[in-house]
PDB file of C-alpha atoms in Angstrom:
ATOM      1  CA  MET P   1       0.000   0.000   0.000  1.00  0.00           C
ATOM      2  CA  ARG P   2       1.091   3.565  -0.677  1.00  0.00           C
ATOM      3  CA  ASP P   3       2.175   5.960   2.055  1.00  0.00           C
ATOM      4  CA  PRO P   4      -1.031   6.847   3.994  1.00  0.00           C
ATOM      5  CA  TYR P   5      -0.141  10.549   3.955  1.00  0.00           C
ATOM      6  CA  GLU P   6       0.032  10.374   0.160  1.00  0.00           C
ATOM      7  CA  VAL P   7      -3.240   8.438  -0.032  1.00  0.00           C
ATOM      8  CA  LEU P   8      -5.127  11.089   1.973  1.00  0.00           C
ATOM      9  CA  GLY P   9      -3.251  13.956   0.310  1.00  0.00           C
ATOM     10  CA  VAL P  10      -2.006  15.525   3.551  1.00  0.00           C
ATOM     11  CA  LYS P  11       1.412  16.573   4.797  1.00  0.00           C
ATOM     12  CA  LYS P  12       3.148  14.732   7.629  1.00  0.00           C
ATOM     13  CA  SER P  13       2.771  17.865   9.726  1.00  0.00           C
ATOM     14  CA  ALA P  14      -1.040  17.860   9.349  1.00  0.00           C
ATOM     15  CA  ASP P  15      -2.988  17.832  12.604  1.00  0.00           C
ATOM     16  CA  ALA P  16      -5.731  15.334  13.481  1.00  0.00           C
ATOM     17  CA  ALA P  17      -8.528  17.669  12.344  1.00  0.00           C
ATOM     18  CA  ALA P  18      -6.957  18.140   8.899  1.00  0.00           C
ATOM     19  CA  ILE P  19      -6.503  14.390   8.493  1.00  0.00           C
ATOM     20  CA  LYS P  20     -10.103  13.689   9.492  1.00  0.00           C
ATOM     21  CA  SER P  21     -11.375  16.395   7.131  1.00  0.00           C
ATOM     22  CA  ALA P  22      -9.358  15.003   4.215  1.00  0.00           C
ATOM     23  CA  TYR P  23     -10.611  11.490   4.924  1.00  0.00           C
ATOM     24  CA  ARG P  24     -14.272  12.527   5.094  1.00  0.00           C
ATOM     25  CA  ARG P  25     -13.965  14.529   1.875  1.00  0.00           C
ATOM     26  CA  LEU P  26     -12.425  11.621  -0.020  1.00  0.00           C
ATOM     27  CA  ALA P  27     -14.795   9.053   1.503  1.00  0.00           C
ATOM     28  CA  LYS P  28     -17.849  10.986   0.324  1.00  0.00           C
ATOM     29  CA  LYS P  29     -16.340  11.473  -3.119  1.00  0.00           C
ATOM     30  CA  LEU P  30     -15.264   7.838  -3.569  1.00  0.00           C
ATOM     31  CA  HIS P  31     -18.039   5.984  -1.770  1.00  0.00           C
ATOM     32  CA  PRO P  32     -19.090   2.955  -3.918  1.00  0.00           C
ATOM     33  CA  ASP P  33     -22.789   3.889  -3.682  1.00  0.00           C
ATOM     34  CA  ALA P  34     -22.022   7.161  -5.472  1.00  0.00           C
ATOM     35  CA  ASN P  35     -19.736   5.588  -8.093  1.00  0.00           C
ATOM     36  CA  LYS P  36     -21.464   2.378  -9.169  1.00  0.00           C
ATOM     37  CA  SER P  37     -20.380   2.868 -12.793  1.00  0.00           C
ATOM     38  CA  ASP P  38     -16.682   3.017 -11.871  1.00  0.00           C
ATOM     39  CA  PRO P  39     -15.413  -0.188 -10.202  1.00  0.00           C
ATOM     40  CA  LYS P  40     -11.995   1.360  -9.558  1.00  0.00           C
ATOM     41  CA  THR P  41     -13.433   3.679  -6.909  1.00  0.00           C
ATOM     42  CA  ALA P  42     -14.153   0.714  -4.638  1.00  0.00           C
ATOM     43  CA  GLN P  43     -10.420  -0.005  -4.519  1.00  0.00           C
ATOM     44  CA  ARG P  44      -9.624   3.654  -3.845  1.00  0.00           C
ATOM     45  CA  PHE P  45     -12.313   3.736  -1.138  1.00  0.00           C
ATOM     46  CA  ALA P  46     -10.719   0.747   0.581  1.00  0.00           C
ATOM     47  CA  GLU P  47      -7.304   2.404   0.246  1.00  0.00           C
ATOM     48  CA  ILE P  48      -8.365   5.630   1.987  1.00  0.00           C
ATOM     49  CA  ASN P  49     -10.039   3.618   4.749  1.00  0.00           C
ATOM     50  CA  SER P  50      -6.808   1.707   5.334  1.00  0.00           C
ATOM     51  CA  ALA P  51      -4.827   4.953   5.336  1.00  0.00           C
ATOM     52  CA  TYR P  52      -7.171   6.515   7.886  1.00  0.00           C
ATOM     53  CA  GLU P  53      -6.855   3.436  10.100  1.00  0.00           C
ATOM     54  CA  ILE P  54      -3.208   4.414  10.494  1.00  0.00           C
ATOM     55  CA  LEU P  55      -3.358   8.214  10.590  1.00  0.00           C
ATOM     56  CA  GLY P  56      -6.711   8.565  12.333  1.00  0.00           C
ATOM     57  CA  GLU P  57      -5.471   6.889  15.502  1.00  0.00           C
ATOM     58  CA  GLU P  58      -2.795   8.774  17.449  1.00  0.00           C
ATOM     59  CA  LYS P  59      -0.875   5.691  18.662  1.00  0.00           C
ATOM     60  CA  LYS P  60      -0.804   4.057  15.244  1.00  0.00           C
ATOM     61  CA  ARG P  61       0.244   7.304  13.575  1.00  0.00           C
ATOM     62  CA  LYS P  62       3.154   7.688  15.994  1.00  0.00           C
ATOM     63  CA  ALA P  63       4.124   4.058  15.426  1.00  0.00           C
ATOM     64  CA  PHE P  64       4.084   4.555  11.655  1.00  0.00           C
ATOM     65  CA  ASP P  65       6.091   7.786  11.869  1.00  0.00           C
ATOM     66  CA  ALA P  66       8.628   5.989  14.072  1.00  0.00           C
ATOM     67  CA  GLY P  67       8.892   3.114  11.591  1.00  0.00           C
ATOM     68  CA  GLU P  68       7.425   0.577  14.022  1.00  0.00           C
ATOM     69  CA  ILE P  69       4.593  -0.401  11.633  1.00  0.00           C
ATOM     70  CA  ASP P  70       4.286  -0.287   7.865  1.00  0.00           C
ATOM     71  CA  ALA P  71       1.665   1.372   5.639  1.00  0.00           C
ATOM     72  CA  GLU P  72      -0.684  -1.577   6.182  1.00  0.00           C
ATOM     73  CA  GLY P  73      -0.412  -1.320   9.956  1.00  0.00           C
ATOM     74  CA  LYS P  74       1.675  -4.472  10.269  1.00  0.00           C
ATOM     75  CA  PRO P  75       4.520  -4.443  12.820  1.00  0.00           C
ATOM     76  CA  ARG P  76       7.992  -4.232  11.352  1.00  0.00           C
ATOM     77  CA  PHE P  77       9.508  -7.324  12.963  1.00  0.00           C
ATOM     78  CA  GLN P  78      12.834  -6.646  14.693  1.00  0.00           C
ATOM     79  CA  GLY P  79      13.743 -10.193  15.699  1.00  0.00           C
ATOM     80  CA  PHE P  80      16.845 -12.242  15.012  1.00  0.00           C
ATOM     81  CA  GLY P  81      18.611 -11.883  11.680  1.00  0.00           C
ATOM     82  CA  GLY P  82      20.689 -14.610  10.116  1.00  0.00           C
ATOM     83  CA  PRO P  83      21.234 -16.701   7.013  1.00  0.00           C
ATOM     84  CA  ARG P  84      17.479 -17.000   6.464  1.00  0.00           C
ATOM     85  CA  GLY P  85      17.475 -13.321   5.511  1.00  0.00           C
ATOM     86  CA  GLY P  86      15.821 -10.289   7.099  1.00  0.00           C
ATOM     87  CA  ALA P  87      14.687  -9.597  10.627  1.00  0.00           C
ATOM     88  CA  GLY P  88      13.200 -12.542  12.425  1.00  0.00           C
ATOM     89  CA  GLY P  89      13.886 -14.831   9.479  1.00  0.00           C
ATOM     90  CA  ALA P  90      11.030 -13.280   7.450  1.00  0.00           C
ATOM     91  CA  GLY P  91      12.595 -13.866   4.063  1.00  0.00           C
ATOM     92  CA  PRO P  92      12.327 -16.466   1.313  1.00  0.00           C
ATOM     93  CA  ASN P  93      11.415 -19.145   3.869  1.00  0.00           C
ATOM     94  CA  THR P  94       8.609 -17.151   5.516  1.00  0.00           C
ATOM     95  CA  HIS P  95       5.563 -19.345   6.206  1.00  0.00           C
ATOM     96  CA  PHE P  96       2.093 -18.203   5.104  1.00  0.00           C
ATOM     97  CA  GLU P  97      -0.962 -19.844   6.625  1.00  0.00           C
ATOM     98  CA  THR P  98      -4.683 -19.167   6.561  1.00  0.00           C
ATOM     99  CA  PHE P  99      -6.730 -19.501   9.739  1.00  0.00           C
ATOM    100  CA  SER P 100     -10.391 -20.440   9.616  1.00  0.00           C
ATOM    101  CA  PHE P 101     -13.147 -20.181  12.213  1.00  0.00           C
ATOM    102  CA  GLY P 102     -15.076 -23.266  13.211  1.00  0.00           C
ATOM    103  CA  PRO P 103     -16.600 -25.098  16.170  1.00  0.00           C
ATOM    104  CA  GLU P 104     -13.142 -25.847  17.552  1.00  0.00           C
ATOM    105  CA  GLY P 105     -11.994 -22.237  17.306  1.00  0.00           C
ATOM    106  CA  PHE P 106      -9.448 -20.907  14.874  1.00  0.00           C
ATOM    107  CA  GLY P 107      -7.169 -23.414  13.200  1.00  0.00           C
ATOM    108  CA  ALA P 108      -4.490 -23.324  10.537  1.00  0.00           C
ATOM    109  CA  ARG P 109      -4.828 -24.735   7.059  1.00  0.00           C
ATOM    110  CA  GLY P 110      -2.515 -24.761   4.082  1.00  0.00           C
ATOM    111  CA  GLY P 111       1.080 -23.598   4.385  1.00  0.00           C
ATOM    112  CA  GLY P 112       4.065 -22.620   2.393  1.00  0.00           C
ATOM    113  CA  GLY P 113       7.728 -21.784   2.552  1.00  0.00           C
ATOM    114  CA  GLY P 114      10.456 -24.098   3.689  1.00  0.00           C
ATOM    115  CA  GLY P 115      13.670 -24.215   5.677  1.00  0.00           C
ATOM    116  CA  GLY P 116      14.067 -24.625   9.420  1.00  0.00           C
ATOM    117  CA  ASN P 117      11.365 -23.956  11.971  1.00  0.00           C
ATOM    118  CA  PHE P 118      11.781 -20.677  13.854  1.00  0.00           C
ATOM    119  CA  GLU P 119      10.405 -22.124  17.082  1.00  0.00           C
ATOM    120  CA  ASP P 120      13.030 -24.889  16.950  1.00  0.00           C
ATOM    121  CA  VAL P 121      15.781 -22.324  16.501  1.00  0.00           C
ATOM    122  CA  ILE P 122      14.582 -20.346  19.541  1.00  0.00           C
ATOM    123  CA  SER P 123      14.266 -23.507  21.613  1.00  0.00           C
ATOM    124  CA  HIS P 124      17.804 -24.566  20.676  1.00  0.00           C
ATOM    125  CA  MET P 125      19.349 -21.145  21.386  1.00  0.00           C
ATOM    126  CA  PHE P 126      17.540 -20.528  24.689  1.00  0.00           C
ATOM    127  CA  GLY P 127      16.849 -24.057  25.900  1.00  0.00           C
ATOM    128  CA  GLY P 128      18.920 -23.455  29.034  1.00  0.00           C
ATOM    129  CA  LEU P 129      16.869 -20.391  29.908  1.00  0.00           C
ATOM    130  CA  GLY P 130      13.373 -21.815  29.434  1.00  0.00           C
ATOM    131  CA  GLY P 131      10.446 -19.952  27.885  1.00  0.00           C
ATOM    132  CA  ALA P 132       8.238 -17.148  29.103  1.00  0.00           C
ATOM    133  CA  SER P 133       5.355 -17.626  31.472  1.00  0.00           C
ATOM    134  CA  ARG P 134       2.375 -19.116  29.671  1.00  0.00           C
ATOM    135  CA  GLY P 135      -0.186 -17.264  31.693  1.00  0.00           C
ATOM    136  CA  ARG P 136       1.090 -13.775  30.892  1.00  0.00           C
ATOM    137  CA  THR P 137       0.296 -11.680  27.845  1.00  0.00           C
ATOM    138  CA  ARG P 138       2.498  -9.053  26.202  1.00  0.00           C
ATOM    139  CA  SER P 139       1.508  -6.736  23.369  1.00  0.00           C
ATOM    140  CA  PHE P 140       3.522  -7.496  20.241  1.00  0.00           C
ATOM    141  CA  ARG P 141       5.949  -4.671  19.483  1.00  0.00           C
ATOM    142  CA  GLY P 142       7.970  -6.299  16.737  1.00  0.00           C
ATOM    143  CA  GLY P 143      10.719  -8.002  18.786  1.00  0.00           C
ATOM    144  CA  PHE P 144      11.545 -10.151  21.795  1.00  0.00           C
ATOM    145  CA  GLU P 145      12.849  -9.013  25.146  1.00  0.00           C
ATOM    146  CA  PRO P 146      15.128 -11.273  27.214  1.00  0.00           C
ATOM    147  CA  GLU P 147      12.459 -11.916  29.825  1.00  0.00           C
ATOM    148  CA  ASP P 148      10.164 -13.241  27.089  1.00  0.00           C
ATOM    149  CA  LEU P 149      12.258 -16.415  27.105  1.00  0.00           C
ATOM    150  CA  GLY P 150      12.816 -16.806  30.809  1.00  0.00           C
ATOM    151  CA  ASP P 151      10.383 -19.537  31.921  1.00  0.00           C
ATOM    152  CA  SER P 152       9.376 -22.974  30.704  1.00  0.00           C
ATOM    153  CA  ALA P 153       6.585 -22.151  28.262  1.00  0.00           C
ATOM    154  CA  GLY P 154       5.897 -19.597  25.538  1.00  0.00           C
ATOM    155  CA  ARG P 155       4.122 -16.296  26.049  1.00  0.00           C
ATOM    156  CA  ASP P 156       0.787 -15.081  24.699  1.00  0.00           C
ATOM    157  CA  VAL P 157       0.991 -11.920  22.600  1.00  0.00           C
ATOM    158  CA  THR P 158      -1.672  -9.374  21.735  1.00  0.00           C
ATOM    159  CA  ILE P 159      -1.719  -8.181  18.124  1.00  0.00           C
ATOM    160  CA  PRO P 160      -4.012  -5.203  17.375  1.00  0.00           C
ATOM    161  CA  VAL P 161      -5.967  -5.252  14.108  1.00  0.00           C
ATOM    162  CA  THR P 162      -8.183  -2.449  12.827  1.00  0.00           C
ATOM    163  CA  ILE P 163     -11.097  -3.372  10.561  1.00  0.00           C
ATOM    164  CA  THR P 164     -13.675  -1.352   8.645  1.00  0.00           C
ATOM    165  CA  LEU P 165     -17.300  -1.058   9.709  1.00  0.00           C
ATOM    166  CA  GLU P 166     -18.277  -3.106   6.650  1.00  0.00           C
ATOM    167  CA  GLU P 167     -15.906  -5.899   7.776  1.00  0.00           C
ATOM    168  CA  ALA P 168     -17.338  -5.761  11.300  1.00  0.00           C
ATOM    169  CA  ALA P 169     -20.834  -6.252   9.880  1.00  0.00           C
ATOM    170  CA  GLY P 170     -20.186  -8.781   7.123  1.00  0.00           C
ATOM    171  CA  GLY P 171     -16.835 -10.348   7.994  1.00  0.00           C
ATOM    172  CA  GLY P 172     -13.594 -10.318   6.030  1.00  0.00           C
ATOM    173  CA  THR P 173      -9.954 -11.401   6.049  1.00  0.00           C
ATOM    174  CA  ARG P 174      -6.920  -9.585   7.417  1.00  0.00           C
ATOM    175  CA  ARG P 175      -3.245 -10.523   7.122  1.00  0.00           C
ATOM    176  CA  VAL P 176      -1.225 -10.162  10.316  1.00  0.00           C
ATOM    177  CA  ARG P 177       2.428 -10.728  11.180  1.00  0.00           C
ATOM    178  CA  LEU P 178       3.122 -13.078  14.079  1.00  0.00           C
ATOM    179  CA  PRO P 179       6.047 -12.828  16.547  1.00  0.00           C
ATOM    180  CA  THR P 180       7.840 -15.545  14.569  1.00  0.00           C
ATOM    181  CA  GLY P 181       7.891 -13.308  11.496  1.00  0.00           C
ATOM    182  CA  LYS P 182       5.321 -15.528   9.796  1.00  0.00           C
ATOM    183  CA  GLU P 183       2.327 -13.838   8.123  1.00  0.00           C
ATOM    184  CA  VAL P 184      -1.130 -15.408   8.318  1.00  0.00           C
ATOM    185  CA  ASP P 185      -4.580 -14.593   6.955  1.00  0.00           C
ATOM    186  CA  VAL P 186      -7.086 -14.295   9.788  1.00  0.00           C
ATOM    187  CA  LYS P 187     -10.774 -14.595   8.978  1.00  0.00           C
ATOM    188  CA  ILE P 188     -12.883 -11.924  10.672  1.00  0.00           C
ATOM    189  CA  PRO P 189     -16.362 -13.328  11.441  1.00  0.00           C
ATOM    190  CA  ALA P 190     -19.440 -11.141  10.921  1.00  0.00           C
ATOM    191  CA  GLY P 191     -20.726  -9.263  13.962  1.00  0.00           C
ATOM    192  CA  MET P 192     -17.368  -8.251  15.457  1.00  0.00           C
ATOM    193  CA  VAL P 193     -17.287  -5.530  18.119  1.00  0.00           C
ATOM    194  CA  ASP P 194     -14.523  -3.307  19.503  1.00  0.00           C
ATOM    195  CA  GLY P 195     -12.169  -5.139  21.836  1.00  0.00           C
ATOM    196  CA  LYS P 196     -13.228  -8.667  20.861  1.00  0.00           C
ATOM    197  CA  GLN P 197     -10.343 -11.105  20.533  1.00  0.00           C
ATOM    198  CA  ILE P 198      -9.612 -13.959  18.143  1.00  0.00           C
ATOM    199  CA  ARG P 199      -7.269 -16.547  19.680  1.00  0.00           C
ATOM    200  CA  LEU P 200      -4.765 -18.308  17.443  1.00  0.00           C
ATOM    201  CA  LYS P 201      -3.548 -21.257  19.494  1.00  0.00           C
ATOM    202  CA  GLY P 202       0.174 -21.948  19.456  1.00  0.00           C
ATOM    203  CA  GLN P 203       1.014 -18.828  17.420  1.00  0.00           C
ATOM    204  CA  GLY P 204       2.501 -16.691  20.193  1.00  0.00           C
ATOM    205  CA  VAL P 205       6.080 -16.358  21.441  1.00  0.00           C
ATOM    206  CA  PRO P 206       7.802 -19.771  21.302  1.00  0.00           C
ATOM    207  CA  GLY P 207       9.523 -21.386  24.275  1.00  0.00           C
ATOM    208  CA  PRO P 208      11.133 -24.746  25.118  1.00  0.00           C
ATOM    209  CA  GLY P 209       7.874 -25.826  26.744  1.00  0.00           C
ATOM    210  CA  GLY P 210       5.801 -24.891  23.704  1.00  0.00           C
ATOM    211  CA  PRO P 211       4.559 -21.656  22.094  1.00  0.00           C
ATOM    212  CA  GLY P 212       2.008 -19.285  23.569  1.00  0.00           C
ATOM    213  CA  ASP P 213      -1.096 -18.031  21.757  1.00  0.00           C
ATOM    214  CA  ALA P 214      -1.636 -14.981  19.556  1.00  0.00           C
ATOM    215  CA  LEU P 215      -4.614 -12.835  20.603  1.00  0.00           C
ATOM    216  CA  ILE P 216      -5.910 -10.776  17.669  1.00  0.00           C
ATOM    217  CA  THR P 217      -7.615  -7.761  19.275  1.00  0.00           C
ATOM    218  CA  VAL P 218     -10.080  -6.019  16.955  1.00  0.00           C
ATOM    219  CA  THR P 219     -10.740  -2.285  16.699  1.00  0.00           C
ATOM    220  CA  ILE P 220     -13.360  -0.843  14.320  1.00  0.00           C
ATOM    221  CA  ALA P 221     -12.187   2.211  12.368  1.00  0.00           C
ATOM    222  CA  PRO P 222     -14.325   5.394  12.198  1.00  0.00           C
ATOM    223  CA  HIS P 223     -16.634   5.554   9.177  1.00  0.00           C
ATOM    224  CA  ALA P 224     -17.224   8.525   6.861  1.00  0.00           C
ATOM    225  CA  LEU P 225     -21.024   8.116   6.812  1.00  0.00           C
ATOM    226  CA  PHE P 226     -22.072   6.253   9.943  1.00  0.00           C
ATOM    227  CA  GLU P 227     -21.642   6.642  13.692  1.00  0.00           C
ATOM    228  CA  ARG P 228     -21.972   3.576  15.891  1.00  0.00           C
ATOM    229  CA  ASP P 229     -24.388   3.497  18.820  1.00  0.00           C
ATOM    230  CA  GLY P 230     -24.113  -0.030  20.133  1.00  0.00           C
ATOM    231  CA  ALA P 231     -25.676  -2.251  17.482  1.00  0.00           C
ATOM    232  CA  ASN P 232     -27.399   0.782  15.937  1.00  0.00           C
ATOM    233  CA  LEU P 233     -25.997   3.160  13.352  1.00  0.00           C
ATOM    234  CA  ARG P 234     -26.679   6.858  12.855  1.00  0.00           C
ATOM    235  CA  THR P 235     -26.293   8.933   9.708  1.00  0.00           C
ATOM    236  CA  ASN P 236     -27.276  12.347   8.316  1.00  0.00           C
ATOM    237  CA  VAL P 237     -29.362  12.631   5.132  1.00  0.00           C
ATOM    238  CA  PRO P 238     -29.261  15.956   3.225  1.00  0.00           C
ATOM    239  CA  ILE P 239     -32.607  16.902   1.648  1.00  0.00           C
ATOM    240  CA  THR P 240     -33.758  19.865  -0.436  1.00  0.00           C
ATOM    241  CA  LEU P 241     -36.055  22.602   0.797  1.00  0.00           C
ATOM    242  CA  TYR P 242     -38.798  21.520  -1.590  1.00  0.00           C
ATOM    243  CA  ASP P 243     -38.567  17.891  -0.387  1.00  0.00           C
ATOM    244  CA  ALA P 244     -38.962  19.143   3.170  1.00  0.00           C
ATOM    245  CA  VAL P 245     -42.043  21.216   2.234  1.00  0.00           C
ATOM    246  CA  LEU P 246     -43.690  19.000  -0.386  1.00  0.00           C
ATOM    247  CA  GLY P 247     -42.348  15.563   0.543  1.00  0.00           C
ATOM    248  CA  GLY P 248     -40.424  13.187  -1.693  1.00  0.00           C
ATOM    249  CA  LYS P 249     -38.162  10.151  -1.810  1.00  0.00           C
ATOM    250  CA  VAL P 250     -34.416  10.204  -1.093  1.00  0.00           C
ATOM    251  CA  ARG P 251     -31.728   7.511  -1.170  1.00  0.00           C
ATOM    252  CA  VAL P 252     -30.194   6.658   2.186  1.00  0.00           C
ATOM    253  CA  PRO P 253     -26.849   4.787   2.398  1.00  0.00           C
ATOM    254  CA  THR P 254     -26.745   1.569   4.428  1.00  0.00           C
ATOM    255  CA  LEU P 255     -24.054  -1.054   4.924  1.00  0.00           C
ATOM    256  CA  GLY P 256     -25.913  -3.262   2.448  1.00  0.00           C
ATOM    257  CA  GLY P 257     -26.404  -0.577  -0.224  1.00  0.00           C
ATOM    258  CA  ALA P 258     -28.586   2.502  -0.617  1.00  0.00           C
ATOM    259  CA  VAL P 259     -32.347   2.278   0.034  1.00  0.00           C
ATOM    260  CA  GLU P 260     -35.208   4.711  -0.629  1.00  0.00           C
ATOM    261  CA  LEU P 261     -36.735   6.666   2.230  1.00  0.00           C
ATOM    262  CA  ALA P 262     -40.087   8.479   1.877  1.00  0.00           C
ATOM    263  CA  ILE P 263     -39.947  12.001   3.314  1.00  0.00           C
ATOM    264  CA  PRO P 264     -43.413  13.217   4.396  1.00  0.00           C
ATOM    265  CA  ALA P 265     -44.521  16.732   3.441  1.00  0.00           C
ATOM    266  CA  GLY P 266     -43.735  19.320   6.094  1.00  0.00           C
ATOM    267  CA  THR P 267     -40.616  17.570   7.441  1.00  0.00           C
ATOM    268  CA  SER P 268     -38.418  19.775   9.630  1.00  0.00           C
ATOM    269  CA  GLY P 269     -34.643  19.563   9.729  1.00  0.00           C
ATOM    270  CA  GLY P 270     -33.440  17.277  12.511  1.00  0.00           C
ATOM    271  CA  ARG P 271     -36.308  14.799  12.201  1.00  0.00           C
ATOM    272  CA  THR P 272     -35.021  11.247  12.565  1.00  0.00           C
ATOM    273  CA  PHE P 273     -36.327   8.173  10.764  1.00  0.00           C
ATOM    274  CA  ARG P 274     -35.636   4.582  11.851  1.00  0.00           C
ATOM    275  CA  LEU P 275     -34.714   1.960   9.258  1.00  0.00           C
ATOM    276  CA  LYS P 276     -35.292  -1.294  11.095  1.00  0.00           C
ATOM    277  CA  GLY P 277     -32.650  -4.004  10.783  1.00  0.00           C
ATOM    278  CA  LYS P 278     -30.173  -1.817   8.875  1.00  0.00           C
ATOM    279  CA  GLY P 279     -27.690  -1.574  11.725  1.00  0.00           C
ATOM    280  CA  LEU P 280     -24.965  -4.000  12.862  1.00  0.00           C
ATOM    281  CA  PRO P 281     -25.611  -7.736  13.302  1.00  0.00           C
ATOM    282  CA  VAL P 282     -25.466  -8.931  16.903  1.00  0.00           C
ATOM    283  CA  GLU P 283     -26.080 -12.544  17.964  1.00  0.00           C
ATOM    284  CA  GLY P 284     -28.382 -13.400  15.078  1.00  0.00           C
ATOM    285  CA  ASN P 285     -30.248 -10.087  15.151  1.00  0.00           C
ATOM    286  CA  ALA P 286     -29.465  -6.662  13.713  1.00  0.00           C
ATOM    287  CA  GLY P 287     -29.597  -3.142  15.073  1.00  0.00           C
ATOM    288  CA  ASP P 288     -31.361  -0.257  13.368  1.00  0.00           C
ATOM    289  CA  LEU P 289     -30.193   2.677  11.258  1.00  0.00           C
ATOM    290  CA  PHE P 290     -31.348   6.122  12.416  1.00  0.00           C
ATOM    291  CA  ALA P 291     -31.352   8.649   9.562  1.00  0.00           C
ATOM    292  CA  THR P 292     -31.581  12.325  10.551  1.00  0.00           C
ATOM    293  CA  VAL P 293     -32.611  14.724   7.774  1.00  0.00           C
ATOM    294  CA  ARG P 294     -30.703  17.944   7.212  1.00  0.00           C
ATOM    295  CA  ILE P 295     -32.283  20.617   5.007  1.00  0.00           C
ATOM    296  CA  VAL P 296     -29.755  22.065   2.561  1.00  0.00           C
ATOM    297  CA  LEU P 297     -30.390  25.299   0.641  1.00  0.00           C
ATOM    298  CA  PRO P 298     -29.096  25.914  -2.891  1.00  0.00           C
ATOM    299  CA  GLU P 299     -25.378  26.706  -3.066  1.00  0.00           C
ATOM    300  CA  ARG P 300     -26.011  29.968  -4.909  1.00  0.00           C
ATOM    301  CA  ALA P 301     -28.354  32.754  -3.859  1.00  0.00           C
ATOM    302  CA  ASP P 302     -31.743  32.593  -5.584  1.00  0.00           C
ATOM    303  CA  PRO P 303     -33.589  35.936  -5.953  1.00  0.00           C
ATOM    304  CA  GLU P 304     -36.947  34.222  -6.413  1.00  0.00           C
ATOM    305  CA  LEU P 305     -36.523  32.171  -3.264  1.00  0.00           C
ATOM    306  CA  GLU P 306     -35.424  35.248  -1.337  1.00  0.00           C
ATOM    307  CA  GLU P 307     -38.458  37.205  -2.530  1.00  0.00           C
ATOM    308  CA  LEU P 308     -40.786  34.345  -1.601  1.00  0.00           C
ATOM    309  CA  MET P 309     -39.261  34.185   1.881  1.00  0.00           C
ATOM    310  CA  ARG P 310     -39.654  37.933   2.365  1.00  0.00           C
ATOM    311  CA  LYS P 311     -43.361  37.729   1.488  1.00  0.00           C
ATOM    312  CA  TRP P 312     -43.761  34.684   3.706  1.00  0.00           C
ATOM    313  CA  ARG P 313     -42.095  36.489   6.620  1.00  0.00           C
ATOM    314  CA  GLU P 314     -44.368  39.509   6.200  1.00  0.00           C
ATOM    315  CA  ASN P 315     -47.664  37.690   5.647  1.00  0.00           C
ATOM    316  CA  LYS P 316     -47.237  34.395   7.540  1.00  0.00           C
ATOM    317  CA  PRO P 317     -44.693  34.861  10.312  1.00  0.00           C
ATOM    318  CA  TYR P 318     -44.079  32.106  12.876  1.00  0.00           C
ATOM    319  CA  ASP P 319     -41.584  31.557  15.696  1.00  0.00           C
ATOM    320  CA  PRO P 320     -40.211  28.022  16.099  1.00  0.00           C
ATOM    321  CA  ARG P 321     -38.248  29.152  19.183  1.00  0.00           C
ATOM    322  CA  ARG P 322     -41.253  30.221  21.272  1.00  0.00           C
ATOM    323  CA  ASP P 323     -42.028  28.279  24.421  1.00  0.00           C
ATOM    324  CA  PRO P 324     -44.560  25.496  23.827  1.00  0.00           C
ATOM    325  CA  LYS P 325     -47.932  26.046  25.508  1.00  0.00           C
TER     326      LYS P 325
END
């Protein structure tokens, strides 16, 4: 992936507000619902979402600027170099596995690469020291500390992964780098929530007594169109002045594609409509989408509209701010 600053079109000195503004502008411009005739925009939309996952979160942005993670948010492994090439042995012999979700939890399938096993190398080099405590968990920072190999068993590691709102709702796949330097594809099941963990057994820090587990901790990235409220979603829907007065139909974005919403005549700005079942899936059910209308006037001044409003103010005044009786 390209440099996230380049993707969002901002300088490295840009503050958080400028980054968020650039992301929202691009997300509205490139949203697939608004560009159905151009399939390339879907790829660009995914690219800006990935870029914002890095730059929109202060810790991840600092880690990227410091070179601790790459443009895809993957840790830059700083383990042991050697004849296998690269840090941590992540070179030509790097293993790639895909993990699937089933009744028994997450398991590995497939495999690739060759050469020696990294866990065996660690066990051989530090066999006299023993491994790290099995019951303790350390966040993965891209390298091992001496105490990580001090007990009899391996150590669990926590690996943060940021997913899009669409992936949280419908599932997806994310590639992550393990402490061994190996990269794996992790399947994200539908209905994920912030902070939920996916356990990959035996994929943590290795030790003479056996490896620990890798805990994939999920965070959902902010979305350009929706705000999360538990299982519900909230969004704003711009409507014209004549739709507000006369009524009409407008298209409302949802995670499953745009749907039509009937606006009754005489609708005031700020009125909220509920679209049942258009929120996030939770335990076999789905939340709702709350769409709040926002009346938008023409971009340019309209003399006829201004004259009509002057006559209306003179002949039919009303005060929406008066105290209700």
